[in-house]
Amino acid sequence: MLHLRLIIPADRTKAVISAIESTVGTTHLVVLPGAAREPLGDVVLCDVAREAGDELLNELRGLGIEEDGSIAVENIDLSLSRRAEAAEEEAPGEAADAVLWEQLTEATHEESTLTFTYVAFMILATMIAACGVVLDNAILIVGAMAVGPEFGPLAGVCTGVVQRRPRLALRSLGALLIGFALAIVATTVFSLGMDAIGQFNAEMLEQPRPNTGFIWRPDPLSFVVSLLAGMAGVLSLTSAKSGALVGVAISVTTVPAGANAAVALGYGDFAQMWGSAEQLLLNLCGIMLAGVLTLYGQKALWRTQRGRWARRPKT
């Protein structure tokens, strides 16, 4: 269930209440006339089944509530109410399959903004991965994958394409490319500094690396894994199962590929550098392709479920 807190101009309260009451899957409606002070208006509270949330939010936006008032949505972790159970049963489809597109857009907008924190995490993750590739240490590689924040912008690109929001897609793509560019430059400098103090050397990069050599040798399996990871990552975002993102992060070689390219660039090993760049590009494209297709598939699935619900016999 979702909890909605609305601040509504008084002249639109009746229309909002009508929209809530006509939406299947809503309950616990509370109206507080004149309770809001900034902005001035009425406060309306209600709970809605996740399956009906996107439909209700679209109706509220159609009334211009977000322009002159406020729409706040929270996930309800626990609701002990028979009426809430009945509302969830009345709503079409299954909660796990429902996508709150506004929530997804907002989440990806925040995660795909080029901020100091985002760039810092990207640089630190790439530097950790650089230590991993030079030492042929799989543990460091996995740690760097978990630290890397690149899935936020990747999800932003997918959401922007599917929702036809070019500004979101371009901003996310910009954050992704600039983040990786800055991380590779910083890691190249870092690797040269480590070489200067005797911690890195060219032989360490050139020697056989059974644990990390795959990073700069892309193959068809790399693309397959990136497709699977992209699907899993998008599903984890749309279903609010954020814990799955950790598994997604450590299944694709984006940050490690950038790190290997940076170290190879510092030592002038252009074969490894271009191989790593190809691996990085292959993974990024695979994740974005899978993410877009997954979101389109979820849209189609939801339309099908709603159509079946609308055609079911009324009791």
PDB file of C-alpha atoms in Angstrom:
ATOM      1  CA  MET A   1       0.000   0.000   0.000  1.00  0.00           C
ATOM      2  CA  LEU A   2       0.953   3.633  -0.574  1.00  0.00           C
ATOM      3  CA  HIS A   3       0.086   6.610   1.604  1.00  0.00           C
ATOM      4  CA  LEU A   4      -0.716   9.908  -0.128  1.00  0.00           C
ATOM      5  CA  ARG A   5      -0.581  13.305   1.567  1.00  0.00           C
ATOM      6  CA  LEU A   6      -2.064  16.049  -0.590  1.00  0.00           C
ATOM      7  CA  ILE A   7      -2.212  19.809  -0.138  1.00  0.00           C
ATOM      8  CA  ILE A   8      -4.973  21.073  -2.392  1.00  0.00           C
ATOM      9  CA  PRO A   9      -6.348  24.513  -3.279  1.00  0.00           C
ATOM     10  CA  ALA A  10      -9.836  24.655  -1.751  1.00  0.00           C
ATOM     11  CA  ASP A  11     -11.534  25.093  -5.124  1.00  0.00           C
ATOM     12  CA  ARG A  12     -10.190  21.690  -6.306  1.00  0.00           C
ATOM     13  CA  THR A  13     -10.791  19.611  -3.189  1.00  0.00           C
ATOM     14  CA  LYS A  14     -14.111  18.274  -4.439  1.00  0.00           C
ATOM     15  CA  ALA A  15     -12.558  17.144  -7.735  1.00  0.00           C
ATOM     16  CA  VAL A  16      -9.666  15.464  -5.917  1.00  0.00           C
ATOM     17  CA  ILE A  17     -11.992  13.616  -3.537  1.00  0.00           C
ATOM     18  CA  SER A  18     -14.054  12.475  -6.509  1.00  0.00           C
ATOM     19  CA  ALA A  19     -10.911  11.188  -8.247  1.00  0.00           C
ATOM     20  CA  ILE A  20      -9.832   9.284  -5.141  1.00  0.00           C
ATOM     21  CA  GLU A  21     -13.241   7.762  -4.517  1.00  0.00           C
ATOM     22  CA  SER A  22     -13.602   6.683  -8.146  1.00  0.00           C
ATOM     23  CA  THR A  23     -10.198   4.958  -8.185  1.00  0.00           C
ATOM     24  CA  VAL A  24     -10.449   1.270  -7.352  1.00  0.00           C
ATOM     25  CA  GLY A  25      -8.034   0.317  -4.580  1.00  0.00           C
ATOM     26  CA  THR A  26      -8.220   3.456  -2.409  1.00  0.00           C
ATOM     27  CA  THR A  27      -9.208   3.621   1.248  1.00  0.00           C
ATOM     28  CA  HIS A  28      -8.681   5.493   4.543  1.00  0.00           C
ATOM     29  CA  LEU A  29      -9.695   8.843   3.041  1.00  0.00           C
ATOM     30  CA  VAL A  30      -9.254  11.809   5.413  1.00  0.00           C
ATOM     31  CA  VAL A  31     -10.134  15.437   4.567  1.00  0.00           C
ATOM     32  CA  LEU A  32      -8.838  18.324   6.711  1.00  0.00           C
ATOM     33  CA  PRO A  33     -10.353  21.577   5.391  1.00  0.00           C
ATOM     34  CA  GLY A  34      -8.075  24.587   5.667  1.00  0.00           C
ATOM     35  CA  ALA A  35      -5.350  22.674   7.532  1.00  0.00           C
ATOM     36  CA  ALA A  36      -2.489  23.653   5.226  1.00  0.00           C
ATOM     37  CA  ARG A  37      -0.674  26.961   5.708  1.00  0.00           C
ATOM     38  CA  GLU A  38       2.146  26.812   3.165  1.00  0.00           C
ATOM     39  CA  PRO A  39       0.734  26.643   0.602  1.00  0.00           C
ATOM     40  CA  LEU A  40      -2.758  27.520   1.763  1.00  0.00           C
ATOM     41  CA  GLY A  41      -5.340  24.835   1.152  1.00  0.00           C
ATOM     42  CA  ASP A  42      -6.968  21.663   2.346  1.00  0.00           C
ATOM     43  CA  VAL A  43      -5.077  18.541   3.395  1.00  0.00           C
ATOM     44  CA  VAL A  44      -6.284  15.212   2.037  1.00  0.00           C
ATOM     45  CA  LEU A  45      -4.850  11.892   3.179  1.00  0.00           C
ATOM     46  CA  CYS A  46      -5.558   8.472   1.727  1.00  0.00           C
ATOM     47  CA  ASP A  47      -4.092   5.028   1.189  1.00  0.00           C
ATOM     48  CA  VAL A  48      -4.032   3.400  -2.225  1.00  0.00           C
ATOM     49  CA  ALA A  49      -2.970  -0.024  -3.452  1.00  0.00           C
ATOM     50  CA  ARG A  50       0.308   0.139  -5.347  1.00  0.00           C
ATOM     51  CA  GLU A  51      -1.431  -1.327  -8.391  1.00  0.00           C
ATOM     52  CA  ALA A  52      -3.725   1.715  -8.578  1.00  0.00           C
ATOM     53  CA  GLY A  53      -1.140   4.295  -7.568  1.00  0.00           C
ATOM     54  CA  ASP A  54       0.052   5.306 -11.022  1.00  0.00           C
ATOM     55  CA  GLU A  55      -3.506   5.836 -12.299  1.00  0.00           C
ATOM     56  CA  LEU A  56      -4.411   8.039  -9.321  1.00  0.00           C
ATOM     57  CA  LEU A  57      -1.214  10.072  -9.571  1.00  0.00           C
ATOM     58  CA  ASN A  58      -1.907  10.750 -13.245  1.00  0.00           C
ATOM     59  CA  GLU A  59      -5.412  12.012 -12.385  1.00  0.00           C
ATOM     60  CA  LEU A  60      -4.057  14.254  -9.636  1.00  0.00           C
ATOM     61  CA  ARG A  61      -1.435  15.694 -11.953  1.00  0.00           C
ATOM     62  CA  GLY A  62      -4.160  16.273 -14.507  1.00  0.00           C
ATOM     63  CA  LEU A  63      -5.862  18.497 -11.916  1.00  0.00           C
ATOM     64  CA  GLY A  64      -2.663  20.528 -11.544  1.00  0.00           C
ATOM     65  CA  ILE A  65      -2.190  19.665  -7.876  1.00  0.00           C
ATOM     66  CA  GLU A  66       1.609  19.564  -8.141  1.00  0.00           C
ATOM     67  CA  GLU A  67       1.572  23.107  -9.563  1.00  0.00           C
ATOM     68  CA  ASP A  68      -0.461  24.833  -6.829  1.00  0.00           C
ATOM     69  CA  GLY A  69      -0.244  22.328  -3.987  1.00  0.00           C
ATOM     70  CA  SER A  70       1.661  19.190  -3.111  1.00  0.00           C
ATOM     71  CA  ILE A  71       1.594  15.444  -3.733  1.00  0.00           C
ATOM     72  CA  ALA A  72       3.660  13.313  -1.343  1.00  0.00           C
ATOM     73  CA  VAL A  73       3.802   9.519  -1.608  1.00  0.00           C
ATOM     74  CA  GLU A  74       5.158   7.098   0.982  1.00  0.00           C
ATOM     75  CA  ASN A  75       5.403   3.319   1.065  1.00  0.00           C
ATOM     76  CA  ILE A  76       3.463   1.738   3.927  1.00  0.00           C
ATOM     77  CA  ASP A  77       5.565  -0.991   5.513  1.00  0.00           C
ATOM     78  CA  LEU A  78       2.744  -2.265   7.721  1.00  0.00           C
ATOM     79  CA  SER A  79      -0.997  -1.692   7.532  1.00  0.00           C
ATOM     80  CA  LEU A  80      -3.285  -3.631   9.866  1.00  0.00           C
ATOM     81  CA  SER A  81      -6.642  -2.994   8.274  1.00  0.00           C
ATOM     82  CA  ARG A  82      -9.245  -5.229   6.682  1.00  0.00           C
ATOM     83  CA  ARG A  83     -10.292  -2.323   4.498  1.00  0.00           C
ATOM     84  CA  ALA A  84      -6.722  -2.008   3.224  1.00  0.00           C
ATOM     85  CA  GLU A  85      -6.680  -5.721   2.418  1.00  0.00           C
ATOM     86  CA  ALA A  86      -9.965  -5.339   0.554  1.00  0.00           C
ATOM     87  CA  ALA A  87      -8.620  -2.361  -1.393  1.00  0.00           C
ATOM     88  CA  GLU A  88      -5.585  -4.368  -2.510  1.00  0.00           C
ATOM     89  CA  GLU A  89      -7.832  -7.226  -3.621  1.00  0.00           C
ATOM     90  CA  GLU A  90     -10.050  -4.823  -5.593  1.00  0.00           C
ATOM     91  CA  ALA A  91      -7.137  -3.197  -7.407  1.00  0.00           C
ATOM     92  CA  PRO A  92      -6.153  -4.617 -10.813  1.00  0.00           C
ATOM     93  CA  GLY A  93      -3.034  -6.718 -11.244  1.00  0.00           C
ATOM     94  CA  GLU A  94      -0.368  -7.536  -8.698  1.00  0.00           C
ATOM     95  CA  ALA A  95       1.556  -5.062  -6.561  1.00  0.00           C
ATOM     96  CA  ALA A  96       4.907  -6.600  -7.515  1.00  0.00           C
ATOM     97  CA  ASP A  97       4.231  -5.923 -11.213  1.00  0.00           C
ATOM     98  CA  ALA A  98       3.006  -2.336 -10.787  1.00  0.00           C
ATOM     99  CA  VAL A  99       5.331   0.501 -11.800  1.00  0.00           C
ATOM    100  CA  LEU A 100       5.017   3.968 -10.298  1.00  0.00           C
ATOM    101  CA  TRP A 101       6.422   5.905 -13.213  1.00  0.00           C
ATOM    102  CA  GLU A 102       6.572   9.219 -11.365  1.00  0.00           C
ATOM    103  CA  GLN A 103       8.462   7.583  -8.510  1.00  0.00           C
ATOM    104  CA  LEU A 104      10.853   5.899 -10.942  1.00  0.00           C
ATOM    105  CA  THR A 105      11.461   9.170 -12.784  1.00  0.00           C
ATOM    106  CA  GLU A 106      12.124  11.028  -9.534  1.00  0.00           C
ATOM    107  CA  ALA A 107      14.478   8.331  -8.252  1.00  0.00           C
ATOM    108  CA  THR A 108      16.495   8.181 -11.466  1.00  0.00           C
ATOM    109  CA  HIS A 109      16.568  11.994 -11.658  1.00  0.00           C
ATOM    110  CA  GLU A 110      18.218  12.143  -8.236  1.00  0.00           C
ATOM    111  CA  GLU A 111      20.636   9.293  -8.928  1.00  0.00           C
ATOM    112  CA  SER A 112      21.665  10.610 -12.346  1.00  0.00           C
ATOM    113  CA  THR A 113      22.554  14.166 -11.347  1.00  0.00           C
ATOM    114  CA  LEU A 114      26.224  15.077 -11.818  1.00  0.00           C
ATOM    115  CA  THR A 115      27.193  15.973  -8.253  1.00  0.00           C
ATOM    116  CA  PHE A 116      30.460  16.057  -6.321  1.00  0.00           C
ATOM    117  CA  THR A 117      29.377  12.965  -4.368  1.00  0.00           C
ATOM    118  CA  TYR A 118      28.581  11.014  -7.543  1.00  0.00           C
ATOM    119  CA  VAL A 119      31.933  11.903  -9.130  1.00  0.00           C
ATOM    120  CA  ALA A 120      33.799  11.134  -5.887  1.00  0.00           C
ATOM    121  CA  PHE A 121      32.255   7.665  -5.648  1.00  0.00           C
ATOM    122  CA  MET A 122      33.031   7.028  -9.314  1.00  0.00           C
ATOM    123  CA  ILE A 123      36.675   8.045  -8.902  1.00  0.00           C
ATOM    124  CA  LEU A 124      37.146   6.102  -5.669  1.00  0.00           C
ATOM    125  CA  ALA A 125      35.539   2.977  -7.145  1.00  0.00           C
ATOM    126  CA  THR A 126      37.791   3.170 -10.205  1.00  0.00           C
ATOM    127  CA  MET A 127      40.892   3.632  -8.067  1.00  0.00           C
ATOM    128  CA  ILE A 128      39.974   0.596  -5.967  1.00  0.00           C
ATOM    129  CA  ALA A 129      39.468  -1.370  -9.172  1.00  0.00           C
ATOM    130  CA  ALA A 130      42.876  -0.188 -10.422  1.00  0.00           C
ATOM    131  CA  CYS A 131      44.486  -1.762  -7.368  1.00  0.00           C
ATOM    132  CA  GLY A 132      42.491  -4.902  -8.099  1.00  0.00           C
ATOM    133  CA  VAL A 133      43.585  -5.248 -11.719  1.00  0.00           C
ATOM    134  CA  VAL A 134      47.257  -4.589 -10.958  1.00  0.00           C
ATOM    135  CA  LEU A 135      47.292  -7.031  -8.038  1.00  0.00           C
ATOM    136  CA  ASP A 136      44.988  -9.489  -9.875  1.00  0.00           C
ATOM    137  CA  ASN A 137      42.775  -9.404  -6.780  1.00  0.00           C
ATOM    138  CA  ALA A 138      39.164 -10.450  -7.401  1.00  0.00           C
ATOM    139  CA  ILE A 139      38.039  -9.217  -3.970  1.00  0.00           C
ATOM    140  CA  LEU A 140      39.087  -5.653  -4.770  1.00  0.00           C
ATOM    141  CA  ILE A 141      37.324  -5.887  -8.132  1.00  0.00           C
ATOM    142  CA  VAL A 142      34.075  -6.976  -6.487  1.00  0.00           C
ATOM    143  CA  GLY A 143      34.402  -4.190  -3.912  1.00  0.00           C
ATOM    144  CA  ALA A 144      34.915  -1.594  -6.630  1.00  0.00           C
ATOM    145  CA  MET A 145      31.846  -2.848  -8.484  1.00  0.00           C
ATOM    146  CA  ALA A 146      29.744  -2.471  -5.350  1.00  0.00           C
ATOM    147  CA  VAL A 147      30.996   1.074  -4.712  1.00  0.00           C
ATOM    148  CA  GLY A 148      30.461   2.304  -8.268  1.00  0.00           C
ATOM    149  CA  PRO A 149      27.352   4.544  -8.682  1.00  0.00           C
ATOM    150  CA  GLU A 150      26.978   4.139 -12.432  1.00  0.00           C
ATOM    151  CA  PHE A 151      23.671   2.254 -12.443  1.00  0.00           C
ATOM    152  CA  GLY A 152      21.749   5.404 -11.448  1.00  0.00           C
ATOM    153  CA  PRO A 153      22.568   7.256 -14.691  1.00  0.00           C
ATOM    154  CA  LEU A 154      22.073   4.052 -16.689  1.00  0.00           C
ATOM    155  CA  ALA A 155      18.569   3.708 -15.247  1.00  0.00           C
ATOM    156  CA  GLY A 156      17.987   7.392 -15.930  1.00  0.00           C
ATOM    157  CA  VAL A 157      18.765   6.925 -19.622  1.00  0.00           C
ATOM    158  CA  CYS A 158      16.377   3.961 -19.835  1.00  0.00           C
ATOM    159  CA  THR A 159      13.583   5.810 -18.032  1.00  0.00           C
ATOM    160  CA  GLY A 160      14.055   8.933 -20.131  1.00  0.00           C
ATOM    161  CA  VAL A 161      13.819   6.931 -23.364  1.00  0.00           C
ATOM    162  CA  VAL A 162      10.722   4.947 -22.346  1.00  0.00           C
ATOM    163  CA  GLN A 163       8.952   7.942 -20.782  1.00  0.00           C
ATOM    164  CA  ARG A 164       9.933  10.178 -23.708  1.00  0.00           C
ATOM    165  CA  ARG A 165      11.731  12.647 -21.467  1.00  0.00           C
ATOM    166  CA  PRO A 166      14.788  13.614 -23.508  1.00  0.00           C
ATOM    167  CA  ARG A 167      16.125  15.988 -20.860  1.00  0.00           C
ATOM    168  CA  LEU A 168      16.308  13.169 -18.304  1.00  0.00           C
ATOM    169  CA  ALA A 169      17.934  10.820 -20.821  1.00  0.00           C
ATOM    170  CA  LEU A 170      20.522  13.391 -21.953  1.00  0.00           C
ATOM    171  CA  ARG A 171      21.338  14.523 -18.412  1.00  0.00           C
ATOM    172  CA  SER A 172      21.796  10.911 -17.317  1.00  0.00           C
ATOM    173  CA  LEU A 173      23.962  10.113 -20.324  1.00  0.00           C
ATOM    174  CA  GLY A 174      26.034  13.215 -19.646  1.00  0.00           C
ATOM    175  CA  ALA A 175      26.531  12.230 -16.000  1.00  0.00           C
ATOM    176  CA  LEU A 176      27.544   8.729 -17.074  1.00  0.00           C
ATOM    177  CA  LEU A 177      30.086   9.831 -19.680  1.00  0.00           C
ATOM    178  CA  ILE A 178      31.549  12.704 -17.682  1.00  0.00           C
ATOM    179  CA  GLY A 179      31.747  10.542 -14.560  1.00  0.00           C
ATOM    180  CA  PHE A 180      33.681   7.825 -16.340  1.00  0.00           C
ATOM    181  CA  ALA A 181      35.929  10.328 -18.116  1.00  0.00           C
ATOM    182  CA  LEU A 182      36.885  12.055 -14.858  1.00  0.00           C
ATOM    183  CA  ALA A 183      37.358   8.707 -13.116  1.00  0.00           C
ATOM    184  CA  ILE A 184      39.670   7.409 -15.861  1.00  0.00           C
ATOM    185  CA  VAL A 185      41.760  10.600 -15.863  1.00  0.00           C
ATOM    186  CA  ALA A 186      42.030  10.620 -12.057  1.00  0.00           C
ATOM    187  CA  THR A 187      42.885   6.913 -11.961  1.00  0.00           C
ATOM    188  CA  THR A 188      45.565   7.343 -14.625  1.00  0.00           C
ATOM    189  CA  VAL A 189      47.209   9.984 -12.427  1.00  0.00           C
ATOM    190  CA  PHE A 190      46.715   7.750  -9.386  1.00  0.00           C
ATOM    191  CA  SER A 191      48.383   4.768 -11.083  1.00  0.00           C
ATOM    192  CA  LEU A 192      51.361   6.879 -12.146  1.00  0.00           C
ATOM    193  CA  GLY A 193      51.685   8.102  -8.575  1.00  0.00           C
ATOM    194  CA  MET A 194      51.566   4.523  -7.289  1.00  0.00           C
ATOM    195  CA  ASP A 195      54.265   3.640  -9.824  1.00  0.00           C
ATOM    196  CA  ALA A 196      56.407   6.517  -8.588  1.00  0.00           C
ATOM    197  CA  ILE A 197      56.351   5.176  -5.026  1.00  0.00           C
ATOM    198  CA  GLY A 198      57.035   1.625  -6.165  1.00  0.00           C
ATOM    199  CA  GLN A 199      53.573   0.096  -5.604  1.00  0.00           C
ATOM    200  CA  PHE A 200      52.658  -0.388  -9.271  1.00  0.00           C
ATOM    201  CA  ASN A 201      54.829  -1.332 -12.215  1.00  0.00           C
ATOM    202  CA  ALA A 202      54.296  -2.246 -15.852  1.00  0.00           C
ATOM    203  CA  GLU A 203      55.243  -5.878 -15.275  1.00  0.00           C
ATOM    204  CA  MET A 204      52.352  -6.320 -12.869  1.00  0.00           C
ATOM    205  CA  LEU A 205      49.943  -5.221 -15.600  1.00  0.00           C
ATOM    206  CA  GLU A 206      51.536  -7.338 -18.325  1.00  0.00           C
ATOM    207  CA  GLN A 207      51.950 -10.585 -16.414  1.00  0.00           C
ATOM    208  CA  PRO A 208      49.238 -13.293 -16.653  1.00  0.00           C
ATOM    209  CA  ARG A 209      46.217 -12.299 -14.565  1.00  0.00           C
ATOM    210  CA  PRO A 210      43.889 -15.301 -14.314  1.00  0.00           C
ATOM    211  CA  ASN A 211      41.456 -13.512 -11.977  1.00  0.00           C
ATOM    212  CA  THR A 212      41.130 -10.221 -13.834  1.00  0.00           C
ATOM    213  CA  GLY A 213      42.423 -10.755 -17.359  1.00  0.00           C
ATOM    214  CA  PHE A 214      38.840 -11.039 -18.661  1.00  0.00           C
ATOM    215  CA  ILE A 215      38.317  -7.335 -17.967  1.00  0.00           C
ATOM    216  CA  TRP A 216      40.093  -6.251 -21.134  1.00  0.00           C
ATOM    217  CA  ARG A 217      39.104  -9.247 -23.260  1.00  0.00           C
ATOM    218  CA  PRO A 218      35.420  -8.739 -24.136  1.00  0.00           C
ATOM    219  CA  ASP A 219      33.480 -11.639 -25.587  1.00  0.00           C
ATOM    220  CA  PRO A 220      29.819 -12.430 -26.406  1.00  0.00           C
ATOM    221  CA  LEU A 221      29.265 -13.693 -22.870  1.00  0.00           C
ATOM    222  CA  SER A 222      30.112 -10.226 -21.522  1.00  0.00           C
ATOM    223  CA  PHE A 223      27.252  -8.770 -23.538  1.00  0.00           C
ATOM    224  CA  VAL A 224      24.861 -11.509 -22.402  1.00  0.00           C
ATOM    225  CA  VAL A 225      25.721 -10.841 -18.746  1.00  0.00           C
ATOM    226  CA  SER A 226      25.205  -7.103 -19.228  1.00  0.00           C
ATOM    227  CA  LEU A 227      21.753  -7.761 -20.706  1.00  0.00           C
ATOM    228  CA  LEU A 228      20.766  -9.955 -17.770  1.00  0.00           C
ATOM    229  CA  ALA A 229      22.144  -7.439 -15.286  1.00  0.00           C
ATOM    230  CA  GLY A 230      20.270  -4.600 -16.952  1.00  0.00           C
ATOM    231  CA  MET A 231      16.991  -6.491 -16.701  1.00  0.00           C
ATOM    232  CA  ALA A 232      17.600  -7.355 -13.047  1.00  0.00           C
ATOM    233  CA  GLY A 233      18.593  -3.805 -12.186  1.00  0.00           C
ATOM    234  CA  VAL A 234      15.506  -2.213 -13.702  1.00  0.00           C
ATOM    235  CA  LEU A 235      13.232  -4.789 -12.078  1.00  0.00           C
ATOM    236  CA  SER A 236      14.834  -4.056  -8.710  1.00  0.00           C
ATOM    237  CA  LEU A 237      14.073  -0.354  -9.128  1.00  0.00           C
ATOM    238  CA  THR A 238      10.491  -0.710 -10.330  1.00  0.00           C
ATOM    239  CA  SER A 239       9.589  -3.306  -7.714  1.00  0.00           C
ATOM    240  CA  ALA A 240      11.320  -1.444  -4.850  1.00  0.00           C
ATOM    241  CA  LYS A 241      13.621  -4.439  -4.249  1.00  0.00           C
ATOM    242  CA  SER A 242      16.727  -2.287  -3.986  1.00  0.00           C
ATOM    243  CA  GLY A 243      18.782  -5.077  -2.420  1.00  0.00           C
ATOM    244  CA  ALA A 244      19.069  -6.707  -5.835  1.00  0.00           C
ATOM    245  CA  LEU A 245      21.057  -3.718  -7.101  1.00  0.00           C
ATOM    246  CA  VAL A 246      24.115  -4.932  -5.205  1.00  0.00           C
ATOM    247  CA  GLY A 247      24.043  -8.156  -7.189  1.00  0.00           C
ATOM    248  CA  VAL A 248      23.650  -6.176 -10.396  1.00  0.00           C
ATOM    249  CA  ALA A 249      26.598  -3.949  -9.515  1.00  0.00           C
ATOM    250  CA  ILE A 250      28.996  -6.862  -9.014  1.00  0.00           C
ATOM    251  CA  SER A 251      27.937  -8.765 -12.116  1.00  0.00           C
ATOM    252  CA  VAL A 252      29.157  -6.394 -14.825  1.00  0.00           C
ATOM    253  CA  THR A 253      32.654  -5.066 -15.483  1.00  0.00           C
ATOM    254  CA  THR A 254      31.985  -1.368 -16.009  1.00  0.00           C
ATOM    255  CA  VAL A 255      34.127   0.273 -13.313  1.00  0.00           C
ATOM    256  CA  PRO A 256      36.893  -2.396 -13.534  1.00  0.00           C
ATOM    257  CA  ALA A 257      37.067  -1.926 -17.300  1.00  0.00           C
ATOM    258  CA  GLY A 258      37.457   1.824 -16.833  1.00  0.00           C
ATOM    259  CA  ALA A 259      40.178   1.201 -14.243  1.00  0.00           C
ATOM    260  CA  ASN A 260      42.094  -1.200 -16.479  1.00  0.00           C
ATOM    261  CA  ALA A 261      41.888   1.318 -19.319  1.00  0.00           C
ATOM    262  CA  ALA A 262      43.285   4.032 -17.033  1.00  0.00           C
ATOM    263  CA  VAL A 263      46.237   1.938 -15.809  1.00  0.00           C
ATOM    264  CA  ALA A 264      46.993   0.705 -19.332  1.00  0.00           C
ATOM    265  CA  LEU A 265      46.886   4.287 -20.603  1.00  0.00           C
ATOM    266  CA  GLY A 266      49.420   5.332 -17.964  1.00  0.00           C
ATOM    267  CA  TYR A 267      51.830   2.634 -19.121  1.00  0.00           C
ATOM    268  CA  GLY A 268      51.166   3.159 -22.832  1.00  0.00           C
ATOM    269  CA  ASP A 269      49.655  -0.309 -23.298  1.00  0.00           C
ATOM    270  CA  PHE A 270      47.116   0.681 -25.919  1.00  0.00           C
ATOM    271  CA  ALA A 271      46.060  -2.895 -26.670  1.00  0.00           C
ATOM    272  CA  GLN A 272      44.770  -3.328 -23.112  1.00  0.00           C
ATOM    273  CA  MET A 273      43.390   0.202 -23.088  1.00  0.00           C
ATOM    274  CA  TRP A 274      41.262  -0.310 -26.202  1.00  0.00           C
ATOM    275  CA  GLY A 275      40.205  -3.785 -25.074  1.00  0.00           C
ATOM    276  CA  SER A 276      39.059  -2.334 -21.757  1.00  0.00           C
ATOM    277  CA  ALA A 277      37.263   0.529 -23.504  1.00  0.00           C
ATOM    278  CA  GLU A 278      35.468  -1.986 -25.717  1.00  0.00           C
ATOM    279  CA  GLN A 279      34.474  -4.011 -22.636  1.00  0.00           C
ATOM    280  CA  LEU A 280      33.177  -0.863 -20.931  1.00  0.00           C
ATOM    281  CA  LEU A 281      31.159   0.229 -23.965  1.00  0.00           C
ATOM    282  CA  LEU A 282      29.768  -3.280 -24.470  1.00  0.00           C
ATOM    283  CA  ASN A 283      28.545  -3.460 -20.883  1.00  0.00           C
ATOM    284  CA  LEU A 284      27.036   0.023 -20.854  1.00  0.00           C
ATOM    285  CA  CYS A 285      25.167  -0.549 -24.115  1.00  0.00           C
ATOM    286  CA  GLY A 286      23.943  -3.963 -22.989  1.00  0.00           C
ATOM    287  CA  ILE A 287      22.582  -2.617 -19.705  1.00  0.00           C
ATOM    288  CA  MET A 288      20.813   0.297 -21.398  1.00  0.00           C
ATOM    289  CA  LEU A 289      19.324  -1.896 -24.122  1.00  0.00           C
ATOM    290  CA  ALA A 290      18.052  -4.424 -21.590  1.00  0.00           C
ATOM    291  CA  GLY A 291      16.726  -1.663 -19.333  1.00  0.00           C
ATOM    292  CA  VAL A 292      14.723  -0.037 -22.115  1.00  0.00           C
ATOM    293  CA  LEU A 293      13.286  -3.345 -23.297  1.00  0.00           C
ATOM    294  CA  THR A 294      12.402  -4.344 -19.724  1.00  0.00           C
ATOM    295  CA  LEU A 295      10.532  -1.092 -19.074  1.00  0.00           C
ATOM    296  CA  TYR A 296       8.627  -1.413 -22.346  1.00  0.00           C
ATOM    297  CA  GLY A 297       7.826  -5.011 -21.414  1.00  0.00           C
ATOM    298  CA  GLN A 298       6.516  -3.922 -18.015  1.00  0.00           C
ATOM    299  CA  LYS A 299       4.308  -1.322 -19.685  1.00  0.00           C
ATOM    300  CA  ALA A 300       2.873  -3.924 -22.037  1.00  0.00           C
ATOM    301  CA  LEU A 301       2.366  -6.438 -19.220  1.00  0.00           C
ATOM    302  CA  TRP A 302       0.547  -3.880 -17.088  1.00  0.00           C
ATOM    303  CA  ARG A 303      -1.745  -2.880 -19.952  1.00  0.00           C
ATOM    304  CA  THR A 304      -2.588  -6.553 -20.476  1.00  0.00           C
ATOM    305  CA  GLN A 305      -3.334  -7.094 -16.788  1.00  0.00           C
ATOM    306  CA  ARG A 306      -5.533  -3.998 -16.612  1.00  0.00           C
ATOM    307  CA  GLY A 307      -7.389  -5.082 -19.736  1.00  0.00           C
ATOM    308  CA  ARG A 308      -8.124  -8.508 -18.251  1.00  0.00           C
ATOM    309  CA  TRP A 309      -9.285  -6.905 -15.013  1.00  0.00           C
ATOM    310  CA  ALA A 310     -11.579  -4.498 -16.868  1.00  0.00           C
ATOM    311  CA  ARG A 311     -13.189  -7.402 -18.799  1.00  0.00           C
ATOM    312  CA  ARG A 312     -13.767  -9.656 -15.796  1.00  0.00           C
ATOM    313  CA  PRO A 313     -17.370 -10.255 -14.765  1.00  0.00           C
ATOM    314  CA  LYS A 314     -18.608  -7.839 -12.119  1.00  0.00           C
ATOM    315  CA  THR A 315     -19.905  -9.379  -8.920  1.00  0.00           C
TER     316      THR A 315
END
